[in-house]
mmCIF file with all atom_site columns, C-alpha atoms in Angstrom:
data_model
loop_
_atom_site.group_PDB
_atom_site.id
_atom_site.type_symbol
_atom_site.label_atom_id
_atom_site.label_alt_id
_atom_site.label_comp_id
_atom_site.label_asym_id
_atom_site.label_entity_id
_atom_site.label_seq_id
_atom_site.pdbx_PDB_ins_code
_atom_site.Cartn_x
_atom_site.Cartn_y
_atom_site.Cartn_z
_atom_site.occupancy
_atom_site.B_iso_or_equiv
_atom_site.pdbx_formal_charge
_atom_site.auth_seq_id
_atom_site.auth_comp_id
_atom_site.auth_asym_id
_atom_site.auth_atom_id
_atom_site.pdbx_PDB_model_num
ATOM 1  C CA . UNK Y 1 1  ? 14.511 11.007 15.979 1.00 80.00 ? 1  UNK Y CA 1
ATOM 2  C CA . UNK Y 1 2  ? 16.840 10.430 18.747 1.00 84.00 ? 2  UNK Y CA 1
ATOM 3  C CA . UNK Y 1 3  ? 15.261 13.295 20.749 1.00 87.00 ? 3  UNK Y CA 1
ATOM 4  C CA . UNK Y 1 4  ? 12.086 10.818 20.575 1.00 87.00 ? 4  UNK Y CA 1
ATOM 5  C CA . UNK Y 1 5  ? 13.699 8.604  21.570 1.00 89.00 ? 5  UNK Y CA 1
ATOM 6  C CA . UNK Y 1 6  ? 15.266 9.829  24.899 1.00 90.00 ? 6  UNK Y CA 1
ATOM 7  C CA . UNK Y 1 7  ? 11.699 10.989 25.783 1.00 90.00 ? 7  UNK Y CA 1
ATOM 8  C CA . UNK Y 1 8  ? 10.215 7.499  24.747 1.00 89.00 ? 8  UNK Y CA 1
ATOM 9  C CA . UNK Y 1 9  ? 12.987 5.892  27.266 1.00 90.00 ? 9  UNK Y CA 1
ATOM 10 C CA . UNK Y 1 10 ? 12.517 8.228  30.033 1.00 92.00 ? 10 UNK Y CA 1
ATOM 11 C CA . UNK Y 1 11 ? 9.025  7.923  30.169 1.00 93.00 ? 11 UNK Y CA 1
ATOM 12 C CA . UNK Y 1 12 ? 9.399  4.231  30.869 1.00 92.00 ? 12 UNK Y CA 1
ATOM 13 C CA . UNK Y 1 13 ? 11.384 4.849  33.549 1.00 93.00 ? 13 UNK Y CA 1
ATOM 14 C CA . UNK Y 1 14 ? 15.063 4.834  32.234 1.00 90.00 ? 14 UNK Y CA 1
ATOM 15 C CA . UNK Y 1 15 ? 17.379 7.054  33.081 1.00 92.00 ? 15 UNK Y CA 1
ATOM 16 C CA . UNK Y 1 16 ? 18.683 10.221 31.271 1.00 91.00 ? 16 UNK Y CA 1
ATOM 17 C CA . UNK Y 1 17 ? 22.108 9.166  30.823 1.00 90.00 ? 17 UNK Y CA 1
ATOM 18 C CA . UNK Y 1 18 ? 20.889 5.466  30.263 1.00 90.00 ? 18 UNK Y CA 1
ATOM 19 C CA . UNK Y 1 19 ? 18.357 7.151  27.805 1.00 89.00 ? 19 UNK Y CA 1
ATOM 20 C CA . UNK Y 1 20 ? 21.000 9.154  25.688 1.00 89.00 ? 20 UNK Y CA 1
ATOM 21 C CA . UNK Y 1 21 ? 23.177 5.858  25.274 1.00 88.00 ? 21 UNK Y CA 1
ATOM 22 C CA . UNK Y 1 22 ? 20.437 3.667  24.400 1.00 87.00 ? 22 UNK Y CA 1
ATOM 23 C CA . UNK Y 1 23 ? 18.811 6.194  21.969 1.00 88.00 ? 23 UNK Y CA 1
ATOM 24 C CA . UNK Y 1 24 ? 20.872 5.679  18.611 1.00 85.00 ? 24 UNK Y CA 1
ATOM 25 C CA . UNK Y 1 25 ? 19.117 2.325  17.727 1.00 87.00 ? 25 UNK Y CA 1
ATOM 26 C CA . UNK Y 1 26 ? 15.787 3.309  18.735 1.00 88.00 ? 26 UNK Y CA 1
ATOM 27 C CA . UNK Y 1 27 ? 15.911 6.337  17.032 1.00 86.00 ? 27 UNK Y CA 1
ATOM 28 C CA . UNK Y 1 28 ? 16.927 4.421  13.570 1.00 87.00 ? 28 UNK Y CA 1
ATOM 29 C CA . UNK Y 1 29 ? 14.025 2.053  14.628 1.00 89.00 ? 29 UNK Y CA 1
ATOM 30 C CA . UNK Y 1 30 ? 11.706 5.319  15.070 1.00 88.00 ? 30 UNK Y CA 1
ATOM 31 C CA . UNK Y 1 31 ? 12.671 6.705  11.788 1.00 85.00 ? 31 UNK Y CA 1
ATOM 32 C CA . UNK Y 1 32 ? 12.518 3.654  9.296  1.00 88.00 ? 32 UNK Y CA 1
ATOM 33 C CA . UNK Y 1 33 ? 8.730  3.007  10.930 1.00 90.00 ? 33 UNK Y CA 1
ATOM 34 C CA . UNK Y 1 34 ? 8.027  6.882  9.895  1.00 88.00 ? 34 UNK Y CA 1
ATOM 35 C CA . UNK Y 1 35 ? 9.680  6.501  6.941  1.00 88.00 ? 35 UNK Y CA 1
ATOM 36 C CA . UNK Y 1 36 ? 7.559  3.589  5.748  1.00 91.00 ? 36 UNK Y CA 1
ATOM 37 C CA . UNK Y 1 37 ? 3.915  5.754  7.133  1.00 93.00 ? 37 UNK Y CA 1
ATOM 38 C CA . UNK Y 1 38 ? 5.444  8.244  4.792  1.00 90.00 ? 38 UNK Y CA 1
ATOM 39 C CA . UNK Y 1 39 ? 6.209  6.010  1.523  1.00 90.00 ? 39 UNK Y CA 1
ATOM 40 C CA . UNK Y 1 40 ? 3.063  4.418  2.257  1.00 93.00 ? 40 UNK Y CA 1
ATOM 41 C CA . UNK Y 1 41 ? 1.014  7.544  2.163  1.00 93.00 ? 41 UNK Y CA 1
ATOM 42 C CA . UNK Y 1 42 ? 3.073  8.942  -0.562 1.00 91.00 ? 42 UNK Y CA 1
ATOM 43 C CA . UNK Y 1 43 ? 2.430  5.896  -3.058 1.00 91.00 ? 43 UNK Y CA 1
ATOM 44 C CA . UNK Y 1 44 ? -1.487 6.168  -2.483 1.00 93.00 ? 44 UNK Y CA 1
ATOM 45 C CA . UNK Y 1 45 ? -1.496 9.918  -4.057 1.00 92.00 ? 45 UNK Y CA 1
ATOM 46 C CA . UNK Y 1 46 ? -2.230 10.099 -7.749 1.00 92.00 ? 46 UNK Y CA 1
ATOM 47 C CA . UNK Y 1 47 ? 1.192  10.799 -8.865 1.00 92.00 ? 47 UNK Y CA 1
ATOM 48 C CA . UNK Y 1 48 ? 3.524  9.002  -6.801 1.00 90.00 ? 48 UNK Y CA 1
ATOM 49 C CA . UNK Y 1 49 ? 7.062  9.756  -6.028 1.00 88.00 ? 49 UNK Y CA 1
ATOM 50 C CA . UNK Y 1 50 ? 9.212  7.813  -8.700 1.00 88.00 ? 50 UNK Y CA 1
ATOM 51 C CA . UNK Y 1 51 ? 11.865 7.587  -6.023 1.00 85.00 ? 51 UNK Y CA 1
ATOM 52 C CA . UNK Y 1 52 ? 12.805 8.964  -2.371 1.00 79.00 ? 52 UNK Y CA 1
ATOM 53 C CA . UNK Y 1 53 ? 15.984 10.292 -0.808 1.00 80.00 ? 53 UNK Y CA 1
ATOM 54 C CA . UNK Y 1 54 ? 16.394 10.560 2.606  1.00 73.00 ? 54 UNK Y CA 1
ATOM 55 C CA . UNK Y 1 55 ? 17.937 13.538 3.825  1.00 73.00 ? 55 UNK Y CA 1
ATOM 56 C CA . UNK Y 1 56 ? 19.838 13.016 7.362  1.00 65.00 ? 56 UNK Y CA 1
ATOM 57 C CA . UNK Y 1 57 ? 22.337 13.869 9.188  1.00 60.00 ? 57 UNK Y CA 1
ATOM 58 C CA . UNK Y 1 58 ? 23.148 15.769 12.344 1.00 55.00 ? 58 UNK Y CA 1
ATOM 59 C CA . UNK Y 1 59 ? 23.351 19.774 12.282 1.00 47.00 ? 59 UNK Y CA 1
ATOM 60 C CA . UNK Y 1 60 ? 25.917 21.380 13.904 1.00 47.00 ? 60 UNK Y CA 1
ATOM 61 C CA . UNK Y 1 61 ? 25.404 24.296 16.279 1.00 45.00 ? 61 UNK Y CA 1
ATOM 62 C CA . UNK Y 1 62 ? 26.897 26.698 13.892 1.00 45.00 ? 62 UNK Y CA 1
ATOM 63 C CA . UNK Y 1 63 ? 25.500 26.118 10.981 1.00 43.00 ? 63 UNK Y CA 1
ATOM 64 C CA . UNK Y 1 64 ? 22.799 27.991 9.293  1.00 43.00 ? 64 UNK Y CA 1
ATOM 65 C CA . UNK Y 1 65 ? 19.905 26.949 7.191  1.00 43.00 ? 65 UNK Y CA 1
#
């Protein structure tokens, strides 16, 4: 979500390096609005998710899927 974020910022106008600091707490912001669009849609299907775990987390450049 951060990567949204930096392009959200810099298309108003902020600056990249501005953009990259200020991304963190957008990027929560970003994802908890997604995450609620998901739940949402989610609890609306015949058989809803009992529960939900978020999986995330930052991957490393080394690390394989």
């Amino acid at each position: 979500m951060e990567g949204m974020a930096i392009g959200k910022l810099r298309d108003e106008g902020m600056q990249m390096k501005d953009a990259m600091e200020m991304a963190g707490g957008l990027g929560k912001q970003i994802l908890s609005e997604v995450s609620t669009k998901i739940k949402i849609q989610l609890n609306g299907c015949k058989y809803p998710p009992k529960d939900y775990l978020s999986l995330h987390g930052k991957i490393s450049s080394g690390s394989f899927l």
